[in-house]
CSV table of C-alpha atoms in Angstrom, one decimal:
chain,number,residue,atom,x,y,z
A,112,MET,CA,12.4,-7.0,-44.5
A,113,GLU,CA,13.3,-4.0,-42.5
A,114,SER,CA,15.0,-4.2,-39.1
A,115,LEU,CA,13.1,-3.3,-36.0
A,116,ASN,CA,14.3,-1.0,-33.2
A,117,PHE,CA,13.5,-1.4,-29.6
A,118,ARG,CA,14.5,0.7,-26.5
A,119,PRO,CA,14.9,-1.0,-23.1
A,120,ILE,CA,12.3,-0.1,-20.7
A,121,ALA,CA,14.1,-1.3,-17.6
A,122,VAL,CA,17.3,-3.0,-16.3
A,123,VAL,CA,17.6,-6.0,-14.0
A,124,SER,CA,19.6,-5.9,-10.7
A,125,SER,CA,20.0,-9.6,-10.0
A,126,VAL,CA,21.5,-11.7,-7.3
A,127,PHE,CA,23.3,-13.4,-10.1
A,128,ARG,CA,26.2,-11.2,-11.0
A,129,GLN,CA,27.7,-13.1,-13.9
A,130,LYS,CA,26.7,-15.8,-16.5
A,131,PHE,CA,28.3,-18.6,-14.6
A,132,GLY,CA,25.9,-19.8,-11.9
A,133,THR,CA,22.8,-18.1,-13.5
A,134,PRO,CA,20.1,-20.7,-13.9
A,135,ARG,CA,19.3,-21.7,-17.5
A,136,GLN,CA,15.6,-21.5,-16.8
A,137,PRO,CA,13.4,-19.6,-14.4
A,138,GLY,CA,11.9,-21.5,-11.3
A,139,ILE,CA,15.2,-23.6,-10.9
A,140,ALA,CA,16.3,-21.3,-8.1
A,141,PRO,CA,12.9,-20.2,-6.5
A,142,THR,CA,14.7,-18.2,-3.8
A,143,SER,CA,16.7,-16.2,-6.2
A,144,TRP,CA,15.6,-12.5,-6.6
A,145,ALA,CA,16.0,-9.5,-8.8
A,146,GLU,CA,14.8,-6.0,-9.1
A,147,VAL,CA,13.5,-4.7,-12.3
A,148,LYS,CA,13.9,-0.9,-12.4
A,149,LEU,CA,11.8,0.9,-15.0
A,150,ASN,CA,13.2,3.8,-16.9
A,151,PRO,CA,11.5,7.1,-16.1
A,152,TRP,CA,10.3,7.6,-19.8
A,153,THR,CA,7.9,4.7,-19.3
A,154,GLN,CA,6.1,6.6,-16.5
A,155,PRO,CA,6.5,3.5,-14.2
A,156,GLU,CA,3.8,4.4,-11.6
A,157,GLU,CA,1.2,4.6,-14.2
A,158,ALA,CA,2.4,1.9,-16.5
A,159,LEU,CA,2.6,-0.7,-13.7
A,160,SER,CA,-0.8,0.0,-12.1
A,161,GLY,CA,-2.8,-3.1,-11.8
A,162,LEU,CA,0.3,-5.5,-12.3
A,163,ASP,CA,0.2,-6.3,-8.6
A,164,GLN,CA,-2.9,-8.5,-9.1
A,165,PHE,CA,-0.9,-11.1,-10.8
A,166,SER,CA,1.1,-13.8,-9.1
A,167,HIS,CA,3.5,-14.4,-12.2
A,168,ILE,CA,4.7,-12.1,-14.9
A,169,TRP,CA,6.8,-12.4,-18.1
A,170,ILE,CA,10.1,-10.6,-18.4
A,171,ILE,CA,11.0,-10.1,-22.1
A,172,PHE,CA,14.6,-9.2,-22.2
A,173,HIS,CA,17.8,-9.0,-24.3
A,174,PHE,CA,20.4,-11.8,-23.9
A,175,HIS,CA,23.0,-8.9,-23.7
A,176,LEU,CA,26.0,-11.2,-22.9
A,177,SER,CA,25.3,-13.7,-25.8
A,178,LYS,CA,27.7,-13.4,-28.7
A,179,THR,CA,25.8,-13.3,-31.9
A,180,GLU,CA,28.4,-12.1,-34.4
A,181,THR,CA,28.2,-15.4,-36.4
A,182,TYR,CA,24.7,-17.0,-36.6
A,183,LYS,CA,24.7,-20.8,-36.3
A,184,PRO,CA,21.4,-22.6,-37.0
A,185,LYS,CA,22.3,-25.5,-34.9
A,186,ILE,CA,23.6,-25.3,-31.3
A,187,PHE,CA,24.5,-27.6,-28.4
A,188,PRO,CA,22.0,-27.2,-25.6
A,189,PRO,CA,23.7,-27.7,-22.2
A,190,ARG,CA,21.2,-30.3,-21.2
A,191,LEU,CA,21.8,-32.4,-24.2
A,192,GLU,CA,25.6,-32.8,-23.5
A,193,GLY,CA,26.9,-32.8,-26.9
A,194,ARG,CA,24.0,-33.5,-29.3
A,195,LYS,CA,23.1,-30.6,-31.6
A,196,LEU,CA,19.7,-29.2,-32.3
A,197,GLY,CA,18.0,-26.5,-34.4
A,198,VAL,CA,18.2,-23.2,-32.5
A,199,PHE,CA,14.4,-22.8,-32.7
A,200,ALA,CA,13.9,-26.1,-30.9
A,201,THR,CA,15.9,-24.7,-27.9
A,202,ARG,CA,15.9,-21.7,-25.6
A,203,SER,CA,19.6,-21.0,-26.1
A,204,PRO,CA,20.6,-17.4,-25.8
A,205,HIS,CA,22.5,-17.8,-29.0
A,206,ARG,CA,19.6,-17.0,-31.4
A,207,PRO,CA,19.2,-15.0,-34.5
A,208,ASN,CA,17.4,-12.4,-32.4
A,209,SER,CA,18.8,-12.5,-28.8
A,210,ILE,CA,15.5,-12.1,-27.1
A,211,GLY,CA,14.7,-14.1,-24.1
A,212,MET,CA,11.4,-14.5,-22.1
A,213,SER,CA,11.2,-15.8,-18.5
A,214,VAL,CA,8.0,-16.3,-16.4
A,215,VAL,CA,8.9,-15.3,-12.8
A,216,LYS,CA,7.1,-14.9,-9.5
A,217,LEU,CA,6.0,-11.3,-8.9
A,218,GLU,CA,6.9,-10.4,-5.3
A,219,GLN,CA,6.2,-6.7,-5.1
A,220,VAL,CA,5.5,-3.7,-7.3
A,221,LEU,CA,7.0,-0.5,-6.0
A,222,ASN,CA,6.8,2.9,-7.5
A,223,ASP,CA,9.3,2.5,-10.3
A,224,LYS,CA,10.5,-1.1,-9.8
A,225,ILE,CA,9.3,-4.6,-9.5
A,226,ILE,CA,10.8,-7.3,-7.2
A,227,VAL,CA,10.6,-10.8,-8.7
A,228,SER,CA,11.9,-14.2,-7.6
A,229,GLY,CA,12.6,-17.6,-9.2
A,230,ILE,CA,14.7,-15.9,-11.9
A,231,ASP,CA,17.2,-16.9,-14.5
A,232,LEU,CA,18.3,-13.3,-15.2
A,233,VAL,CA,21.8,-12.1,-14.9
A,234,ASP,CA,22.6,-8.6,-13.5
A,235,GLY,CA,22.4,-5.8,-16.0
A,236,THR,CA,20.0,-7.5,-18.3
A,237,PRO,CA,18.1,-5.0,-20.4
A,238,VAL,CA,14.4,-5.5,-20.3
A,239,LEU,CA,12.2,-5.0,-23.4
A,240,ASP,CA,8.8,-5.7,-21.9
A,241,VAL,CA,7.0,-6.8,-18.8
A,242,LYS,CA,3.6,-8.6,-19.3
A,243,PRO,CA,1.2,-10.4,-17.0
A,244,TYR,CA,1.1,-14.2,-17.2
A,245,ILE,CA,-2.3,-15.2,-18.4
A,246,VAL,CA,-3.0,-18.6,-16.9
A,247,ASP,CA,-6.1,-19.5,-19.0
A,248,THR,CA,-4.1,-19.4,-22.2
A,249,GLU,CA,-0.5,-19.9,-21.1
A,250,SER,CA,-0.7,-22.8,-18.6
A,251,ILE,CA,-0.9,-25.9,-20.8
A,252,PRO,CA,-0.1,-28.8,-18.4
A,253,ASP,CA,-0.6,-31.4,-21.0
A,254,ALA,CA,1.9,-29.8,-23.6
A,255,SER,CA,4.5,-32.3,-24.7
A,256,TYR,CA,8.1,-31.7,-23.8
A,257,GLY,CA,9.9,-32.5,-26.9
A,258,TRP,CA,13.5,-33.7,-26.4
A,259,ILE,CA,13.6,-32.1,-22.9
A,260,LYS,CA,11.8,-34.9,-21.2
A,261,ASP,CA,14.5,-37.4,-22.3
A,262,VAL,CA,17.2,-35.5,-20.7
A,263,GLU,CA,18.2,-36.6,-17.3
A,264,ARG,CA,18.8,-33.8,-15.0
A,265,ASN,CA,21.8,-34.3,-12.9
A,266,ILE,CA,21.2,-33.4,-9.3
A,267,LEU,CA,24.3,-32.7,-7.3
A,268,GLU,CA,24.5,-33.0,-3.5
A,269,VAL,CA,25.5,-29.6,-2.0
A,270,VAL,CA,27.5,-29.3,1.1
A,271,PHE,CA,29.0,-26.4,3.0
A,272,LEU,CA,32.3,-26.3,4.7
A,273,LYS,CA,32.2,-24.8,8.1
A,274,GLU,CA,34.0,-21.6,7.0
A,275,ALA,CA,31.3,-21.0,4.4
A,276,SER,CA,28.5,-21.9,6.9
A,277,ASN,CA,29.7,-19.6,9.5
A,278,LYS,CA,30.1,-16.6,7.2
A,279,LEU,CA,26.5,-17.1,5.9
A,280,MET,CA,25.1,-17.4,9.4
A,281,LYS,CA,26.6,-14.0,10.2
A,282,LEU,CA,24.7,-12.5,7.4
A,283,GLU,CA,21.4,-13.5,9.1
A,284,THR,CA,18.3,-13.2,6.8
A,285,LEU,CA,20.5,-12.4,3.7
A,286,GLY,CA,22.7,-15.3,4.6
A,287,GLU,CA,19.8,-17.8,4.7
A,288,LYS,CA,18.5,-16.7,1.3
A,289,LEU,CA,22.0,-16.8,-0.2
A,290,ARG,CA,22.4,-20.3,1.2
A,291,SER,CA,19.1,-21.4,-0.4
A,292,VAL,CA,20.1,-19.8,-3.9
A,293,ILE,CA,23.5,-21.5,-3.6
A,294,VAL,CA,21.9,-25.0,-3.0
A,295,GLU,CA,19.3,-24.4,-5.8
A,296,THR,CA,21.9,-23.2,-8.3
A,297,LEU,CA,24.6,-25.8,-7.6
A,298,ALA,CA,22.2,-28.7,-7.5
A,299,CYS,CA,21.6,-28.4,-11.2
A,300,ASP,CA,25.3,-28.3,-12.0
A,301,PRO,CA,26.0,-24.8,-13.6
A,302,ARG,CA,29.3,-26.0,-15.1
A,303,PRO,CA,29.5,-25.8,-18.9
A,304,ASN,CA,29.5,-29.3,-20.7
A,305,LEU,CA,33.2,-29.2,-21.3
A,306,TYR,CA,34.1,-29.2,-17.6
A,307,ARG,CA,31.2,-31.4,-16.5
A,308,GLN,CA,31.9,-34.5,-18.6
A,309,GLU,CA,33.7,-37.2,-16.9
A,310,ASP,CA,35.9,-37.9,-20.0
A,311,SER,CA,36.5,-34.2,-20.8
A,312,PRO,CA,40.1,-32.9,-21.2
A,313,ARG,CA,39.1,-30.0,-18.9
A,314,GLN,CA,37.9,-32.2,-16.2
A,315,TYR,CA,41.0,-31.5,-14.3
A,316,ARG,CA,39.3,-28.0,-13.4
A,317,THR,CA,37.2,-28.5,-10.3
A,318,ASN,CA,37.2,-25.2,-8.7
A,319,PHE,CA,34.9,-22.4,-9.6
A,320,PHE,CA,33.9,-19.1,-8.3
A,321,PHE,CA,30.6,-17.3,-8.9
A,322,GLN,CA,29.3,-14.1,-7.5
A,323,LEU,CA,25.9,-13.9,-5.8
A,324,ASP,CA,24.8,-10.4,-4.6
A,325,ASN,CA,28.0,-9.0,-3.2
A,326,TYR,CA,29.7,-12.3,-2.3
A,327,ASP,CA,31.9,-14.6,-4.2
A,328,VAL,CA,31.1,-18.3,-3.7
A,329,GLN,CA,34.0,-20.6,-3.8
A,330,VAL,CA,33.1,-24.2,-5.0
A,331,GLU,CA,34.7,-27.4,-5.6
A,332,PHE,CA,33.0,-30.1,-7.7
A,333,GLU,CA,33.5,-33.8,-7.0
A,334,GLY,CA,32.7,-35.4,-10.4
A,335,ARG,CA,29.1,-35.3,-11.0
A,336,LYS,CA,28.1,-36.2,-7.5
A,337,ARG,CA,28.9,-33.3,-5.0
A,338,ALA,CA,29.4,-29.6,-5.0
A,339,ILE,CA,31.4,-28.4,-1.9
A,340,VAL,CA,30.9,-24.8,-1.0
A,341,GLU,CA,34.2,-23.9,0.6
A,342,ASP,CA,34.1,-20.2,1.3
A,343,ILE,CA,32.0,-17.0,0.9
A,344,ILE,CA,34.0,-14.0,0.3
A,345,LYS,CA,32.8,-10.5,0.4
A,346,VAL,CA,33.5,-8.6,-2.9
A,347,GLU,CA,35.2,-5.2,-2.4
A,348,LYS,CA,33.4,-2.7,-4.6
B,129,MET,CA,20.5,3.0,-22.9
B,130,GLU,CA,21.2,2.1,-26.4
B,131,SER,CA,18.5,1.0,-28.8
B,132,LEU,CA,18.4,-2.6,-29.9
B,133,ASN,CA,18.0,-3.9,-33.4
B,134,PHE,CA,16.3,-7.0,-34.6
B,135,ARG,CA,15.7,-8.6,-37.9
B,136,PRO,CA,12.5,-10.5,-38.6
B,137,ILE,CA,13.2,-14.3,-39.0
B,138,ALA,CA,9.9,-15.1,-40.6
B,139,VAL,CA,6.5,-13.8,-41.7
B,140,VAL,CA,3.0,-15.1,-40.8
B,141,SER,CA,0.4,-16.0,-43.4
B,142,SER,CA,-2.8,-16.1,-41.5
B,143,VAL,CA,-6.4,-17.0,-42.0
B,144,PHE,CA,-7.1,-13.6,-40.3
B,145,ARG,CA,-6.4,-11.1,-42.9
B,146,GLN,CA,-7.1,-8.0,-40.9
B,147,LYS,CA,-7.1,-6.7,-37.3
B,148,PHE,CA,-10.9,-6.9,-36.9
B,149,GLY,CA,-11.8,-10.5,-36.2
B,150,THR,CA,-8.3,-11.5,-35.1
B,151,PRO,CA,-8.6,-13.0,-31.6
B,152,ARG,CA,-7.1,-11.0,-28.8
B,153,GLN,CA,-5.4,-14.1,-27.3
B,154,PRO,CA,-4.3,-17.3,-28.7
B,155,GLY,CA,-6.4,-20.5,-28.1
B,156,ILE,CA,-9.7,-18.5,-28.5
B,157,ALA,CA,-10.2,-19.9,-32.0
B,158,PRO,CA,-8.5,-23.4,-31.8
B,159,THR,CA,-9.4,-24.1,-35.5
B,160,SER,CA,-7.7,-21.0,-36.8
B,161,TRP,CA,-4.4,-21.7,-38.6
B,162,ALA,CA,-1.3,-19.8,-39.9
B,163,GLU,CA,1.8,-20.7,-41.7
B,164,VAL,CA,5.0,-19.2,-40.4
B,165,LYS,CA,7.6,-18.9,-43.2
B,166,LEU,CA,11.1,-18.7,-42.2
B,167,ASN,CA,13.6,-16.4,-44.1
B,168,PRO,CA,16.2,-18.2,-46.0
B,169,TRP,CA,19.1,-16.5,-44.0
B,170,THR,CA,18.0,-18.4,-40.9
B,171,GLN,CA,18.8,-21.7,-42.7
B,172,PRO,CA,15.3,-23.1,-41.8
B,173,GLU,CA,15.9,-26.7,-42.3
B,174,GLU,CA,18.7,-26.8,-39.8
B,175,ALA,CA,17.4,-24.2,-37.4
B,176,LEU,CA,14.0,-26.0,-37.1
B,177,SER,CA,15.3,-29.4,-36.5
B,178,GLY,CA,14.0,-30.9,-33.4
B,179,LEU,CA,11.1,-28.6,-33.0
B,180,ASP,CA,8.6,-31.1,-34.2
B,181,GLN,CA,8.9,-32.9,-30.9
B,182,PHE,CA,7.0,-30.2,-29.2
B,183,SER,CA,3.2,-29.9,-29.1
B,184,HIS,CA,3.2,-26.1,-28.5
B,185,ILE,CA,5.6,-23.3,-29.4
B,186,TRP,CA,6.0,-19.6,-28.8
B,187,ILE,CA,5.8,-17.2,-31.6
B,188,ILE,CA,7.5,-13.9,-30.6
B,189,PHE,CA,6.4,-11.2,-33.0
B,190,HIS,CA,6.1,-7.5,-33.8
B,191,PHE,CA,2.7,-5.9,-33.5
B,192,HIS,CA,3.2,-4.3,-36.8
B,193,LEU,CA,-0.3,-2.8,-37.1
B,194,SER,CA,-0.2,-1.1,-33.7
B,195,LYS,CA,0.3,2.6,-33.7
B,196,THR,CA,3.0,3.6,-31.2
B,197,GLU,CA,3.8,7.0,-32.2
B,198,THR,CA,2.7,8.4,-28.9
B,199,TYR,CA,3.3,6.3,-25.8
B,200,LYS,CA,0.6,6.1,-23.3
B,201,PRO,CA,1.3,4.4,-20.0
B,202,LYS,CA,-2.3,3.6,-19.3
B,203,ILE,CA,-4.6,1.9,-21.8
B,204,PHE,CA,-8.1,0.6,-22.1
B,205,PRO,CA,-8.1,-3.2,-22.3
B,206,PRO,CA,-11.0,-4.5,-24.5
B,207,ARG,CA,-12.1,-6.9,-21.8
B,208,LEU,CA,-12.4,-4.2,-19.2
B,209,GLU,CA,-14.9,-2.1,-21.2
B,210,GLY,CA,-13.9,1.4,-20.2
B,211,ARG,CA,-11.6,1.0,-17.2
B,212,LYS,CA,-7.9,2.1,-17.6
B,213,LEU,CA,-5.0,-0.1,-16.6
B,214,GLY,CA,-1.1,0.3,-16.7
B,215,VAL,CA,0.1,-1.0,-20.0
B,216,PHE,CA,2.6,-3.6,-18.3
B,217,ALA,CA,-0.6,-5.0,-16.5
B,218,THR,CA,-2.1,-5.9,-19.9
B,219,ARG,CA,-1.3,-7.7,-23.1
B,220,SER,CA,-2.3,-4.7,-25.2
B,221,PRO,CA,-0.5,-4.3,-28.5
B,222,HIS,CA,0.0,-0.7,-27.7
B,223,ARG,CA,3.2,-1.0,-25.7
B,224,PRO,CA,6.5,0.9,-25.5
B,225,ASN,CA,8.1,-1.9,-27.4
B,226,SER,CA,5.4,-3.4,-29.7
B,227,ILE,CA,6.5,-7.1,-29.0
B,228,GLY,CA,3.9,-9.8,-28.8
B,229,MET,CA,4.2,-13.4,-27.7
B,230,SER,CA,1.7,-16.2,-28.4
B,231,VAL,CA,1.6,-19.7,-27.4
B,232,VAL,CA,0.2,-21.8,-30.3
B,233,LYS,CA,-0.3,-25.4,-31.1
B,234,LEU,CA,2.4,-26.7,-33.5
B,235,GLU,CA,0.7,-28.7,-36.3
B,236,GLN,CA,3.6,-29.4,-38.6
B,237,VAL,CA,7.2,-28.5,-39.4
B,238,LEU,CA,8.0,-28.5,-43.2
B,239,ASN,CA,11.3,-27.5,-44.7
B,240,ASP,CA,11.1,-23.8,-44.3
B,241,LYS,CA,7.7,-23.3,-42.6
B,242,ILE,CA,5.7,-24.1,-39.6
B,243,ILE,CA,1.9,-24.7,-39.6
B,244,VAL,CA,0.3,-23.6,-36.3
B,245,SER,CA,-3.2,-23.4,-34.9
B,246,GLY,CA,-5.1,-21.7,-32.3
B,247,ILE,CA,-3.5,-18.3,-33.2
B,248,ASP,CA,-4.1,-14.7,-32.6
B,249,LEU,CA,-1.8,-13.4,-35.4
B,250,VAL,CA,-2.9,-11.4,-38.2
B,251,ASP,CA,-1.7,-12.0,-41.7
B,252,GLY,CA,1.7,-10.3,-42.5
B,253,THR,CA,2.9,-10.3,-38.9
B,254,PRO,CA,6.8,-10.2,-38.8
B,255,VAL,CA,8.2,-12.9,-36.5
B,256,LEU,CA,11.2,-12.2,-34.3
B,257,ASP,CA,11.7,-15.6,-32.7
B,258,VAL,CA,10.2,-19.1,-32.4
B,259,LYS,CA,10.8,-21.0,-29.1
B,260,PRO,CA,9.6,-24.3,-27.7
B,261,TYR,CA,7.0,-24.2,-24.9
B,262,ILE,CA,8.7,-25.6,-21.8
B,263,VAL,CA,5.9,-27.3,-19.8
B,264,ASP,CA,7.8,-27.8,-16.6
B,265,THR,CA,8.5,-24.2,-16.1
B,266,GLU,CA,5.9,-22.3,-18.2
B,267,SER,CA,2.7,-24.3,-17.2
B,268,ILE,CA,1.7,-22.6,-13.8
B,269,PRO,CA,-1.9,-23.7,-13.4
B,270,ASP,CA,-2.2,-22.1,-10.0
B,271,ALA,CA,-0.9,-18.7,-11.1
B,272,SER,CA,-3.5,-16.0,-10.2
B,273,TYR,CA,-5.3,-14.2,-12.9
B,274,GLY,CA,-5.1,-10.6,-11.7
B,275,TRP,CA,-7.9,-8.4,-13.1
B,276,ILE,CA,-8.7,-10.8,-15.9
B,277,LYS,CA,-10.7,-13.2,-13.6
B,278,ASP,CA,-13.2,-10.5,-12.8
B,279,VAL,CA,-14.1,-9.9,-16.4
B,280,GLU,CA,-17.1,-11.5,-17.6
B,281,ARG,CA,-16.4,-12.8,-21.1
B,282,ASN,CA,-19.5,-12.1,-23.2
B,283,ILE,CA,-20.4,-15.1,-25.3
B,284,LEU,CA,-22.5,-14.4,-28.3
B,285,GLU,CA,-24.6,-17.0,-30.0
B,286,VAL,CA,-23.6,-17.4,-33.7
B,287,VAL,CA,-26.0,-18.3,-36.3
B,288,PHE,CA,-25.7,-18.6,-40.0
B,289,LEU,CA,-28.2,-17.7,-42.6
B,290,LYS,CA,-28.9,-20.1,-45.4
B,291,GLU,CA,-27.0,-18.1,-48.0
B,292,ALA,CA,-23.8,-18.2,-45.9
B,293,SER,CA,-24.2,-21.9,-44.8
B,294,ASN,CA,-24.6,-23.1,-48.4
B,295,LYS,CA,-21.5,-21.2,-49.6
B,296,LEU,CA,-19.5,-22.8,-46.8
B,297,MET,CA,-20.8,-26.3,-47.6
B,298,LYS,CA,-19.6,-25.8,-51.2
B,299,LEU,CA,-16.1,-25.1,-49.9
B,300,GLU,CA,-16.1,-28.6,-48.3
B,301,THR,CA,-13.2,-29.2,-45.9
B,302,LEU,CA,-12.1,-25.5,-46.0
B,303,GLY,CA,-15.7,-24.5,-45.5
B,304,GLU,CA,-15.9,-26.6,-42.4
B,305,LYS,CA,-12.8,-25.2,-41.0
B,306,LEU,CA,-13.9,-21.6,-41.8
B,307,ARG,CA,-17.2,-22.2,-40.1
B,308,SER,CA,-15.5,-23.2,-36.9
B,309,VAL,CA,-13.2,-20.3,-37.1
B,310,ILE,CA,-16.2,-18.0,-37.7
B,311,VAL,CA,-18.1,-19.4,-34.6
B,312,GLU,CA,-14.9,-19.3,-32.3
B,313,THR,CA,-14.2,-15.7,-33.4
B,314,LEU,CA,-17.6,-14.2,-33.3
B,315,ALA,CA,-18.6,-15.9,-29.9
B,316,CYS,CA,-16.0,-13.7,-28.2
B,317,ASP,CA,-17.4,-10.6,-29.8
B,318,PRO,CA,-14.6,-9.0,-31.8
B,319,ARG,CA,-16.2,-5.6,-32.0
B,320,PRO,CA,-14.3,-2.6,-30.5
B,321,ASN,CA,-15.8,-1.4,-27.1
B,322,LEU,CA,-17.3,1.7,-28.7
B,323,TYR,CA,-19.6,-0.4,-30.9
B,324,ARG,CA,-20.3,-3.0,-28.4
B,325,GLN,CA,-21.6,-1.0,-25.5
B,326,GLU,CA,-25.5,-0.8,-25.3
B,327,ASP,CA,-25.3,2.9,-24.6
B,328,SER,CA,-22.6,3.8,-27.1
B,329,PRO,CA,-23.2,6.5,-29.7
B,330,ARG,CA,-21.9,4.1,-32.2
B,331,GLN,CA,-24.3,1.3,-31.3
B,332,TYR,CA,-26.3,2.2,-34.5
B,333,ARG,CA,-23.5,0.3,-36.5
B,334,THR,CA,-24.4,-3.4,-36.5
B,335,ASN,CA,-23.0,-4.6,-39.8
B,336,PHE,CA,-19.4,-5.7,-40.0
B,337,PHE,CA,-17.2,-7.4,-42.5
B,338,PHE,CA,-14.1,-9.4,-41.8
B,339,GLN,CA,-11.8,-11.4,-44.0
B,340,LEU,CA,-10.9,-14.9,-43.3
B,341,ASP,CA,-8.6,-16.7,-45.7
B,342,ASN,CA,-9.9,-15.5,-49.2
B,343,TYR,CA,-13.4,-14.8,-48.0
B,344,ASP,CA,-15.2,-11.7,-46.6
B,345,VAL,CA,-17.6,-12.7,-43.8
B,346,GLN,CA,-20.6,-10.4,-43.5
B,347,VAL,CA,-22.1,-10.3,-40.0
B,348,GLU,CA,-24.9,-8.5,-38.2
B,349,PHE,CA,-24.7,-8.1,-34.5
B,350,GLU,CA,-28.0,-8.2,-32.4
B,351,GLY,CA,-27.0,-6.2,-29.3
B,352,ARG,CA,-24.7,-8.3,-27.2
B,353,LYS,CA,-26.6,-11.6,-27.7
B,354,ARG,CA,-26.3,-12.8,-31.3
B,355,ALA,CA,-24.0,-12.6,-34.2
B,356,ILE,CA,-25.8,-13.4,-37.6
B,357,VAL,CA,-23.5,-14.6,-40.4
B,358,GLU,CA,-25.3,-13.2,-43.5
B,359,ASP,CA,-23.0,-14.1,-46.3
B,360,ILE,CA,-19.5,-15.3,-47.4
B,361,ILE,CA,-18.1,-13.6,-50.3
B,362,LYS,CA,-15.0,-14.6,-52.2
B,363,VAL,CA,-12.5,-11.8,-52.3
B,364,GLU,CA,-11.3,-11.1,-55.9
B,365,LYS,CA,-7.4,-10.8,-55.7
């Protein structure tokens, strides 16, 4: 079978600037936001007309940071903590074709860009398609979960040290939004399995940085109970 | 931006053998079925393990029959009967990247293939990915429809002439299933807009054939009210 060629229609500018900290599913961080900027050849103003009538849309994208040199038919999903599953039974980015799809909330349609929230997209993600969410066929509340329902989602308590809190307050509206995104993101424990497990040899590492918007967030994890936001540091461009 | 290369992981063998008659959304013909056969390089037995725990899955596929030589940012969606919309506000196959996605019911996972139902996939469709449907993020019952809610879905009455009924009865179980697929498909009026509109110059054409499984279904349309199934003819291979 021949191979198929696709050309990105847009690129994502996301509050999540790196893989670490980017939620693994949409909706986990409802406050998080991104701008999807259409390439001029798509004739955005025309191609987007009518989209603003939908509350939710699909972003079909390329997992551009996933390494797919060697294909593995079974993978370790983060929520399963060590158990392996067939790649097609998971939403892992490490797939034979590194295509992802996320349903996100549509906030605004501008001339040549779309503002969305509740995202799981990292900055720089190339977008292959945008489609409206069709509620009458795509909302299936009684669909069964598969293995996902058996997975306990560990919820961390998130606390802010005074230093961090003060800096966020000074950022006013942006600071409030960042605070929400930090809580939503850390509560789900963004650490890779290896660092998260109590008996892991890498458990010694408890300090992490992740960049949100133009700010580095410095976090310390206390086992699987608490995430302490220690500082917010402006990233010099 | 560079172009991206993908290699089909599977191909669809569908009860719908041609574009005409293939539903425009999944779920419209719940009885319809297809087999998704994985290519050996995906190592199907391993790559599919765990998928059988899900009731619904996504098929990400290539709209291989859509003609995309000349890109048009606005299109005429069939349900809008003449009004134009931006392509990204629709699920039209005529998109800048001809990638489709359909949520379908998972019936069975075999060694190297998957049986699905409630499909809108035409025979021969190349598949780019298979993903589980994640009900907690992807079922959004209160999402708003956009323009789709304003569109009246014309429901045709479907009747069978004796000739057609008898032939289906002789096919026993297959005949019963085909009968259901015929009713589900014709009720939604699969005709292109040009033939469907009362004042269309092509309204004179009322007879259509479409192939389901190995059978040609001969239909006559009575305006926008009835579809009469006149005969079922075995297709010689």
